[in-house]
Amino acid sequence: MAIQHLTIKELTEKVGGGITPRMVRHYHLLGLLPQPIRSSGNYRLYAEHDVQRLRRIVALKQQGFQLSHIHQLLDTSPDPEITQGLMMQLQQQYQRVMQQIVHLRQTASALESLLGRDRNCQIAQAEAIAQLKLLEIETQSGLGNIEKIWQGLDANVCFHPESFQESLQQLLPDLSDRSEIEVDLLSKLVLACGDVSLVSFVRLSRDAIGSARNALKAGCQIVTDVPIISTALDLTRLKHLGCVVETLINNPHISTAPEAEQAFWQEAMWQERLQQLSEGCILVIGYAPSILLAVCEAISNQKLLPSLVIGMPLGFSHAPAAKRTLMQLDIPFITIDSALGGGLLSATALNSLVETLIEKPDCHCYLSLSAN
Protein backbone atom coordinates (compact mmCIF):
# COMPACT_ATOMS: atom_id res chain seq x y z
CA MET A 1 0.00 0.00 0.00
CA ALA A 2 1.47 3.35 -1.06
CA ILE A 3 2.27 5.92 1.62
CA GLN A 4 -0.04 8.92 1.42
CA HIS A 5 1.99 12.14 1.45
CA LEU A 6 0.89 15.60 2.49
CA THR A 7 1.76 18.98 1.05
CA ILE A 8 3.10 21.62 3.42
CA LYS A 9 -0.33 23.25 3.58
CA GLU A 10 -2.02 19.93 4.35
CA LEU A 11 0.61 19.26 7.02
CA THR A 12 -0.10 22.53 8.85
CA GLU A 13 -3.86 22.00 8.63
CA LYS A 14 -3.56 18.52 10.11
CA VAL A 15 -1.26 19.61 12.94
CA GLY A 16 -3.18 22.82 13.78
CA GLY A 17 -2.00 24.87 16.76
CA GLY A 18 -1.47 28.00 14.66
CA ILE A 19 1.34 26.44 12.62
CA THR A 20 1.91 28.06 9.22
CA PRO A 21 3.93 26.91 6.17
CA ARG A 22 6.39 29.71 6.89
CA MET A 23 7.02 28.34 10.39
CA VAL A 24 7.52 24.84 8.98
CA ARG A 25 10.15 26.14 6.56
CA HIS A 26 11.84 27.94 9.47
CA TYR A 27 11.94 24.69 11.46
CA HIS A 28 13.62 23.03 8.48
CA LEU A 29 16.35 25.71 8.50
CA LEU A 30 16.89 25.20 12.24
CA GLY A 31 17.08 21.44 11.86
CA LEU A 32 14.04 20.89 14.05
CA LEU A 33 12.26 19.17 11.18
CA PRO A 34 14.20 16.93 8.78
CA GLN A 35 14.10 17.88 5.13
CA PRO A 36 11.23 16.02 3.46
CA ILE A 37 11.20 14.22 0.16
CA ARG A 38 10.30 16.22 -2.93
CA SER A 39 7.74 15.62 -5.63
CA SER A 40 8.58 15.64 -9.31
CA GLY A 41 7.51 19.28 -9.28
CA ASN A 42 9.92 19.98 -6.37
CA TYR A 43 7.14 20.37 -3.78
CA ARG A 44 7.78 19.21 -0.21
CA LEU A 45 5.95 16.00 0.69
CA TYR A 46 5.34 14.91 4.29
CA ALA A 47 4.50 11.58 5.91
CA GLU A 48 2.81 10.64 9.20
CA HIS A 49 6.09 10.70 11.14
CA ASP A 50 6.51 14.36 10.12
CA VAL A 51 3.03 15.08 11.48
CA GLN A 52 3.90 13.48 14.81
CA ARG A 53 7.23 15.30 15.12
CA LEU A 54 5.66 18.66 14.32
CA ARG A 55 2.93 18.01 16.90
CA ARG A 56 5.63 17.33 19.50
CA ILE A 57 7.35 20.60 18.58
CA VAL A 58 4.08 22.52 18.88
CA ALA A 59 3.25 20.91 22.24
CA LEU A 60 6.69 21.67 23.73
CA LYS A 61 6.65 25.21 22.34
CA GLN A 62 3.24 25.82 23.96
CA GLN A 63 4.74 24.69 27.25
CA GLY A 64 7.34 27.44 26.97
CA PHE A 65 10.41 25.50 25.85
CA GLN A 66 12.81 27.37 23.57
CA LEU A 67 13.34 26.00 20.06
CA SER A 68 16.99 25.18 20.77
CA HIS A 69 15.94 23.14 23.81
CA ILE A 70 13.20 21.39 21.84
CA HIS A 71 15.83 20.36 19.29
CA GLN A 72 17.89 18.78 22.06
CA LEU A 73 14.89 17.16 23.72
CA LEU A 74 13.83 15.47 20.48
CA ASP A 75 17.21 14.49 19.10
CA THR A 76 19.76 13.95 21.86
CA SER A 77 20.62 10.49 23.12
CA PRO A 78 20.07 9.67 26.81
CA ASP A 79 23.73 10.30 27.56
CA PRO A 80 24.15 11.53 31.20
CA GLU A 81 26.56 14.31 30.24
CA ILE A 82 24.33 15.59 27.43
CA THR A 83 21.28 15.38 29.69
CA GLN A 84 23.09 17.28 32.43
CA GLY A 85 24.02 20.03 29.97
CA LEU A 86 20.42 20.32 28.83
CA MET A 87 19.22 20.49 32.43
CA MET A 88 21.62 23.37 33.11
CA GLN A 89 20.28 25.23 30.06
CA LEU A 90 16.71 24.66 31.20
CA GLN A 91 17.60 25.94 34.67
CA GLN A 92 19.05 29.10 33.11
CA GLN A 93 15.86 29.57 31.09
CA TYR A 94 13.84 29.10 34.29
CA GLN A 95 15.84 31.82 36.06
CA ARG A 96 15.27 34.20 33.13
CA VAL A 97 11.55 33.45 33.20
CA MET A 98 11.45 34.09 36.94
CA GLN A 99 13.17 37.46 36.41
CA GLN A 100 10.53 38.33 33.83
CA ILE A 101 7.80 37.31 36.27
CA VAL A 102 9.32 39.53 38.96
CA HIS A 103 9.39 42.47 36.53
CA LEU A 104 5.81 41.82 35.43
CA ARG A 105 4.73 41.44 39.07
CA GLN A 106 6.24 44.87 39.81
CA THR A 107 4.37 46.32 36.84
CA ALA A 108 1.14 44.64 37.94
CA SER A 109 1.62 45.95 41.48
CA ALA A 110 1.96 49.52 40.20
CA LEU A 111 -1.16 49.13 38.05
CA GLU A 112 -3.08 47.60 40.95
CA SER A 113 -2.13 50.58 43.09
CA LEU A 114 -3.90 52.79 40.57
CA LEU A 115 -6.73 50.60 39.29
CA GLY A 116 -7.64 48.75 42.46
CA ARG A 117 -9.17 51.79 44.14
CA ASP A 118 -12.72 52.04 45.44
CA ARG A 119 -14.89 55.13 45.01
CA ASN A 120 -13.55 56.78 48.16
CA CYS A 121 -10.05 56.75 46.65
CA GLN A 122 -10.95 58.00 43.18
CA ILE A 123 -10.05 61.63 43.89
CA ALA A 124 -6.62 60.57 45.12
CA GLN A 125 -6.37 58.28 42.11
CA ALA A 126 -7.01 61.18 39.72
CA GLU A 127 -4.43 63.30 41.54
CA ALA A 128 -1.85 60.51 41.30
CA ILE A 129 -2.41 60.15 37.56
CA ALA A 130 -2.00 63.91 37.13
CA GLN A 131 1.27 63.79 39.09
CA LEU A 132 2.50 60.85 37.01
CA LYS A 133 1.97 62.95 33.90
CA LEU A 134 4.07 65.72 35.43
CA LEU A 135 6.65 63.19 36.55
CA GLU A 136 7.07 61.96 33.02
CA ILE A 137 7.82 65.54 31.90
CA GLU A 138 10.08 66.49 34.78
CA THR A 139 12.29 63.41 34.93
CA GLN A 140 13.91 61.17 32.37
CA SER A 141 13.71 57.95 34.35
CA GLY A 142 10.27 58.50 35.86
CA LEU A 143 11.57 57.38 39.25
CA GLY A 144 12.49 60.68 40.92
CA ASN A 145 9.41 61.35 43.02
CA ILE A 146 7.45 58.17 42.42
CA GLU A 147 7.55 57.16 46.08
CA LYS A 148 5.99 60.46 47.12
CA ILE A 149 3.12 59.86 44.70
CA TRP A 150 2.41 56.43 46.19
CA GLN A 151 2.65 57.84 49.68
CA GLY A 152 0.07 60.50 48.83
CA LEU A 153 -2.18 57.88 47.31
CA ASP A 154 -1.78 55.57 50.30
CA ALA A 155 -2.54 58.31 52.83
CA ASN A 156 -6.22 58.22 51.84
CA VAL A 157 -6.73 54.60 52.86
CA CYS A 158 -6.69 55.53 56.57
CA PHE A 159 -10.11 57.19 56.41
CA HIS A 160 -12.36 54.29 55.31
CA PRO A 161 -12.49 50.49 55.17
CA GLU A 162 -11.42 48.92 51.90
CA SER A 163 -14.18 47.89 49.49
CA PHE A 164 -12.77 44.66 48.14
CA GLN A 165 -15.55 44.05 45.63
CA GLU A 166 -15.09 47.47 44.02
CA SER A 167 -11.37 46.78 43.65
CA LEU A 168 -11.99 43.35 42.15
CA GLN A 169 -14.37 44.81 39.57
CA GLN A 170 -11.48 46.87 38.25
CA LEU A 171 -8.92 44.07 38.26
CA LEU A 172 -10.61 40.76 37.42
CA PRO A 173 -10.70 39.56 33.80
CA ASP A 174 -14.01 39.27 31.96
CA LEU A 175 -16.00 36.53 33.71
CA SER A 176 -19.35 37.21 32.07
CA ASP A 177 -19.50 33.64 30.77
CA ARG A 178 -19.28 32.21 34.30
CA SER A 179 -22.11 31.62 36.76
CA GLU A 180 -22.62 33.99 39.69
CA ILE A 181 -21.50 31.31 42.15
CA GLU A 182 -18.32 30.59 40.17
CA VAL A 183 -17.45 34.28 39.95
CA ASP A 184 -17.90 34.58 43.70
CA LEU A 185 -15.69 31.52 44.23
CA LEU A 186 -12.94 32.91 42.00
CA SER A 187 -13.16 36.31 43.70
CA LYS A 188 -12.75 34.77 47.14
CA LEU A 189 -9.75 32.71 46.00
CA VAL A 190 -8.11 35.86 44.64
CA LEU A 191 -8.71 37.68 47.92
CA ALA A 192 -7.26 34.71 49.83
CA CYS A 193 -3.92 34.95 48.04
CA GLY A 194 -3.83 38.51 46.66
CA ASP A 195 -2.97 37.33 43.14
CA VAL A 196 -5.48 38.14 40.38
CA SER A 197 -3.64 35.89 37.91
CA LEU A 198 -4.82 32.88 39.96
CA VAL A 199 -8.14 33.07 38.05
CA SER A 200 -6.39 31.75 34.94
CA PHE A 201 -5.23 28.60 36.73
CA VAL A 202 -8.38 27.58 38.64
CA ARG A 203 -10.09 24.55 37.10
CA LEU A 204 -13.63 23.38 37.89
CA SER A 205 -15.37 20.39 36.40
CA ARG A 206 -18.72 21.22 34.84
CA ASP A 207 -20.68 19.57 37.65
CA ALA A 208 -18.48 20.65 40.58
CA ILE A 209 -20.71 23.39 41.98
CA GLY A 210 -24.01 21.54 41.58
CA SER A 211 -22.69 18.29 43.03
CA ALA A 212 -21.08 20.06 46.01
CA ARG A 213 -24.23 22.04 46.84
CA ASN A 214 -26.40 18.92 46.72
CA ALA A 215 -24.00 17.03 48.97
CA LEU A 216 -23.74 19.90 51.46
CA LYS A 217 -27.53 20.24 51.65
CA ALA A 218 -27.68 16.52 52.42
CA GLY A 219 -25.25 16.96 55.34
CA CYS A 220 -22.33 15.12 53.76
CA GLN A 221 -19.06 14.18 55.43
CA ILE A 222 -16.26 16.74 55.01
CA VAL A 223 -12.73 15.32 55.07
CA THR A 224 -9.57 17.47 55.16
CA ASP A 225 -6.05 16.15 54.77
CA VAL A 226 -4.59 17.87 57.88
CA PRO A 227 -6.07 19.49 61.01
CA ILE A 228 -5.00 23.04 60.17
CA ILE A 229 -7.39 23.10 57.19
CA SER A 230 -10.31 22.05 59.38
CA THR A 231 -9.78 25.12 61.56
CA ALA A 232 -10.11 27.36 58.49
CA LEU A 233 -13.48 25.94 57.45
CA ASP A 234 -16.76 27.76 58.07
CA LEU A 235 -17.69 25.47 60.95
CA THR A 236 -20.76 27.50 61.93
CA ARG A 237 -22.54 27.03 58.61
CA LEU A 238 -21.34 23.42 58.28
CA LYS A 239 -22.79 22.62 61.71
CA HIS A 240 -26.19 24.01 60.70
CA LEU A 241 -26.08 22.04 57.46
CA GLY A 242 -25.44 18.87 59.44
CA CYS A 243 -22.01 18.26 57.92
CA VAL A 244 -19.45 16.46 60.08
CA VAL A 245 -15.84 17.56 59.59
CA GLU A 246 -13.11 14.95 59.91
CA THR A 247 -9.37 14.93 59.28
CA LEU A 248 -7.56 12.19 57.43
CA ILE A 249 -4.20 12.66 59.21
CA ASN A 250 -5.54 13.54 62.64
CA ASN A 251 -2.19 14.50 64.14
CA PRO A 252 -2.42 18.04 65.61
CA HIS A 253 1.37 18.46 65.39
CA ILE A 254 1.33 18.38 61.59
CA SER A 255 1.12 21.91 60.24
CA THR A 256 3.21 21.98 57.04
CA ALA A 257 3.09 20.31 53.63
CA PRO A 258 6.42 18.43 54.12
CA GLU A 259 5.18 17.05 57.45
CA ALA A 260 1.88 15.92 55.93
CA GLU A 261 3.65 14.30 52.99
CA GLN A 262 6.04 12.34 55.20
CA ALA A 263 3.32 11.30 57.65
CA PHE A 264 1.15 9.91 54.86
CA TRP A 265 4.04 7.82 53.54
CA GLN A 266 5.20 6.59 56.92
CA GLU A 267 1.85 5.51 58.37
CA ALA A 268 -0.16 2.96 56.40
CA MET A 269 -3.26 3.63 58.50
CA TRP A 270 -3.76 7.04 56.88
CA GLN A 271 -3.93 5.39 53.46
CA GLU A 272 -6.31 2.74 54.79
CA ARG A 273 -8.65 5.44 56.14
CA LEU A 274 -9.22 6.72 52.62
CA GLN A 275 -11.14 3.57 51.75
CA GLN A 276 -13.32 3.95 54.85
CA LEU A 277 -14.73 7.36 53.90
CA SER A 278 -18.44 7.56 53.24
CA GLU A 279 -19.86 7.70 49.72
CA GLY A 280 -20.71 11.24 48.66
CA CYS A 281 -18.18 12.92 50.95
CA ILE A 282 -16.30 16.11 50.06
CA LEU A 283 -12.51 15.95 50.24
CA VAL A 284 -10.54 19.13 50.92
CA ILE A 285 -6.83 18.56 50.22
CA GLY A 286 -4.49 21.53 50.56
CA TYR A 287 -1.17 20.21 51.75
CA ALA A 288 0.08 16.74 50.73
CA PRO A 289 0.17 15.86 46.99
CA SER A 290 0.58 12.15 47.82
CA ILE A 291 -2.81 12.21 49.52
CA LEU A 292 -4.43 13.59 46.37
CA LEU A 293 -2.66 10.92 44.27
CA ALA A 294 -3.93 8.22 46.65
CA VAL A 295 -7.45 9.70 46.45
CA CYS A 296 -7.31 9.57 42.64
CA GLU A 297 -6.13 5.95 42.73
CA ALA A 298 -8.92 4.98 45.15
CA ILE A 299 -11.48 6.67 42.89
CA SER A 300 -10.09 4.90 39.82
CA ASN A 301 -10.37 1.56 41.65
CA GLN A 302 -13.95 2.43 42.69
CA LYS A 303 -13.04 2.24 46.37
CA LEU A 304 -13.95 5.90 46.92
CA LEU A 305 -16.86 7.87 45.47
CA PRO A 306 -16.82 11.51 46.65
CA SER A 307 -19.27 14.23 45.65
CA LEU A 308 -16.40 16.68 45.20
CA VAL A 309 -12.62 16.75 45.48
CA ILE A 310 -11.03 20.11 46.20
CA GLY A 311 -7.44 19.28 45.30
CA MET A 312 -5.03 22.14 45.96
CA PRO A 313 -1.90 20.61 47.50
CA LEU A 314 1.41 22.44 47.49
CA GLY A 315 4.47 21.20 45.60
CA PHE A 316 6.55 21.61 42.46
CA SER A 317 6.53 18.13 40.92
CA HIS A 318 4.11 15.78 42.70
CA ALA A 319 1.41 18.43 43.22
CA PRO A 320 1.00 19.40 39.53
CA ALA A 321 1.06 15.68 38.64
CA ALA A 322 -1.63 14.93 41.23
CA LYS A 323 -3.81 17.78 39.96
CA ARG A 324 -3.48 16.63 36.35
CA THR A 325 -4.48 13.13 37.45
CA LEU A 326 -7.52 14.55 39.25
CA MET A 327 -8.63 16.49 36.19
CA GLN A 328 -8.59 13.32 34.09
CA LEU A 329 -11.08 11.55 36.39
CA ASP A 330 -14.81 11.57 35.76
CA ILE A 331 -15.70 13.14 39.12
CA PRO A 332 -16.55 16.68 40.29
CA PHE A 333 -13.40 18.61 41.18
CA ILE A 334 -11.96 22.05 41.89
CA THR A 335 -8.20 22.48 41.56
CA ILE A 336 -5.43 24.88 40.57
CA ASP A 337 -3.47 23.85 37.49
CA SER A 338 -0.01 24.78 38.78
CA ALA A 339 2.19 24.48 41.86
CA LEU A 340 -0.03 27.08 43.54
CA GLY A 341 -2.30 25.94 46.33
CA GLY A 342 -2.38 25.53 50.09
CA GLY A 343 -4.69 25.04 53.01
CA LEU A 344 -6.19 28.53 52.97
CA LEU A 345 -7.14 28.35 49.29
CA SER A 346 -8.68 24.89 49.61
CA ALA A 347 -10.68 25.92 52.68
CA THR A 348 -11.75 29.14 50.95
CA ALA A 349 -13.10 27.14 48.00
CA LEU A 350 -15.35 25.04 50.25
CA ASN A 351 -16.40 28.02 52.37
CA SER A 352 -17.47 29.89 49.25
CA LEU A 353 -19.79 27.04 48.26
CA VAL A 354 -21.16 26.67 51.80
CA GLU A 355 -21.93 30.39 51.95
CA THR A 356 -24.24 30.09 48.95
CA LEU A 357 -26.52 27.75 50.90
CA ILE A 358 -27.05 29.36 54.28
CA GLU A 359 -26.79 32.74 55.98
CA LYS A 360 -24.22 32.97 58.74
CA PRO A 361 -26.02 31.96 61.96
CA ASP A 362 -25.55 34.35 64.87
CA CYS A 363 -24.18 31.77 67.27
CA HIS A 364 -21.07 29.80 68.17
CA CYS A 365 -22.43 26.28 67.90
CA TYR A 366 -19.37 25.24 65.89
CA LEU A 367 -17.45 25.10 69.19
CA SER A 368 -19.06 21.73 69.84
CA LEU A 369 -18.29 20.43 66.36
CA SER A 370 -15.80 17.60 66.37
CA ALA A 371 -12.97 17.90 63.84
CA ASN A 372 -10.91 14.79 64.29
XYZ file of C-alpha atoms in Angstrom, residues 95-109:
15
model
C 15.841 31.818 36.055
C 15.272 34.200 33.130
C 11.546 33.449 33.195
C 11.445 34.094 36.941
C 13.171 37.458 36.413
C 10.527 38.330 33.825
C 7.799 37.313 36.272
C 9.315 39.530 38.960
C 9.395 42.465 36.532
C 5.807 41.819 35.429
C 4.725 41.436 39.067
C 6.242 44.868 39.815
C 4.366 46.317 36.838
C 1.135 44.644 37.944
C 1.619 45.955 41.476
